[in-house]
């Protein structure tokens, strides 16, 4: 049971029904129920392919996002992870005990110095692995701000841009397009020079499950350009709010014909999304006797 105070809240039958429906949705997003569908002690099944785990000398994990801790626990219960990093937001606590996993608390939704420290630790960890080793990335929502490595701008400028975008009404895909082009780690740059093999298991909080937008596509790729970033800034008429250094960087690079990270270097797969939770809640509600109408509201 994920709802810890379930019994004390179920003071009426209707409240009990509502909480049982909510619990069904939460269980559908529980990594302990999801990861075993894709991972066994011997292999990972991803995008119609099979990754043979027995051929690697060591297996590591790198988790970042709001579900980083629970995803790591679920994975480590199935296969023997040699060591790993977990980046979660400030105020949350990692429940994984022992020295095998390094836990870093970072800031969300605006990055700070701990976000920079986390990004450097993750980049160092990834780049130090050998060709006969495997890293399993565990990605979930919130990863964009938890890992920050500004590209030729200051962290203060990056925070200011984030603040402006949060208030602009920009869609998450537009938001992350700009963030990717101000970062040395987003848009697939984290895995760009990686020597070892990798696979990324992703829990999506983005409508449409756009892998290039979830955590700003840190382990995926970037299919947008610097020119696209500038167009978004102009679309929302926020150019005047942007630091001049940010505008100069985007203007300087907007005519680049070929950008890096245009192709995903490692396999990425969405293992759970919002629809999974809605479907589970719908099924539970119907079994309880309710007539269900599912609606999606977009901001």
PDB file of N, CA, C and O in Angstrom, residues 160 164 167 237-243:
ATOM      1  N   UNK A 160      17.722  32.384 -14.269  1.00  0.00           N
ATOM      2  CA  UNK A 160      16.844  33.472 -14.722  1.00  0.00           C
ATOM      3  C   UNK A 160      16.022  33.026 -15.920  1.00  0.00           C
ATOM      4  O   UNK A 160      14.812  33.298 -15.988  1.00  0.00           O
ATOM      5  N   UNK A 164      11.924  32.779 -16.190  1.00  0.00           N
ATOM      6  CA  UNK A 164      11.155  33.443 -17.250  1.00  0.00           C
ATOM      7  C   UNK A 164      10.284  32.437 -18.003  1.00  0.00           C
ATOM      8  O   UNK A 164       9.106  32.689 -18.275  1.00  0.00           O
ATOM      9  N   UNK A 167       7.116  31.209 -16.268  1.00  0.00           N
ATOM     10  CA  UNK A 167       6.032  32.182 -16.243  1.00  0.00           C
ATOM     11  C   UNK A 167       5.493  32.518 -17.632  1.00  0.00           C
ATOM     12  O   UNK A 167       4.511  33.248 -17.748  1.00  0.00           O
ATOM     13  N   UNK A 237       7.393  36.434 -26.876  1.00  0.00           N
ATOM     14  CA  UNK A 237       7.760  37.842 -26.680  1.00  0.00           C
ATOM     15  C   UNK A 237       8.512  38.067 -25.359  1.00  0.00           C
ATOM     16  O   UNK A 237       8.210  38.982 -24.579  1.00  0.00           O
ATOM     17  N   UNK A 238       9.502  37.216 -25.131  1.00  0.00           N
ATOM     18  CA  UNK A 238      10.265  37.306 -23.883  1.00  0.00           C
ATOM     19  C   UNK A 238      11.741  37.618 -24.133  1.00  0.00           C
ATOM     20  O   UNK A 238      12.572  37.505 -23.228  1.00  0.00           O
ATOM     21  N   UNK A 239      12.066  38.026 -25.353  1.00  0.00           N
ATOM     22  CA  UNK A 239      13.463  38.331 -25.661  1.00  0.00           C
ATOM     23  C   UNK A 239      14.005  39.414 -24.728  1.00  0.00           C
ATOM     24  O   UNK A 239      15.152  39.340 -24.285  1.00  0.00           O
ATOM     25  N   UNK A 240      13.169  40.388 -24.435  1.00  0.00           N
ATOM     26  CA  UNK A 240      13.624  41.505 -23.586  1.00  0.00           C
ATOM     27  C   UNK A 240      13.886  41.076 -22.137  1.00  0.00           C
ATOM     28  O   UNK A 240      14.561  41.773 -21.387  1.00  0.00           O
ATOM     29  N   UNK A 241      13.343  39.913 -21.761  1.00  0.00           N
ATOM     30  CA  UNK A 241      13.553  39.411 -20.407  1.00  0.00           C
ATOM     31  C   UNK A 241      14.781  38.507 -20.298  1.00  0.00           C
ATOM     32  O   UNK A 241      15.179  38.144 -19.185  1.00  0.00           O
ATOM     33  N   UNK A 242      15.349  38.145 -21.425  1.00  0.00           N
ATOM     34  CA  UNK A 242      16.461  37.204 -21.435  1.00  0.00           C
ATOM     35  C   UNK A 242      17.804  37.914 -21.208  1.00  0.00           C
ATOM     36  O   UNK A 242      18.024  39.013 -21.729  1.00  0.00           O
ATOM     37  N   UNK A 243      18.725  37.288 -20.467  1.00  0.00           N
ATOM     38  CA  UNK A 243      20.065  37.867 -20.316  1.00  0.00           C
ATOM     39  C   UNK A 243      20.729  38.013 -21.678  1.00  0.00           C
ATOM     40  O   UNK A 243      20.576  37.142 -22.548  1.00  0.00           O
TER      41      UNK A 243
END
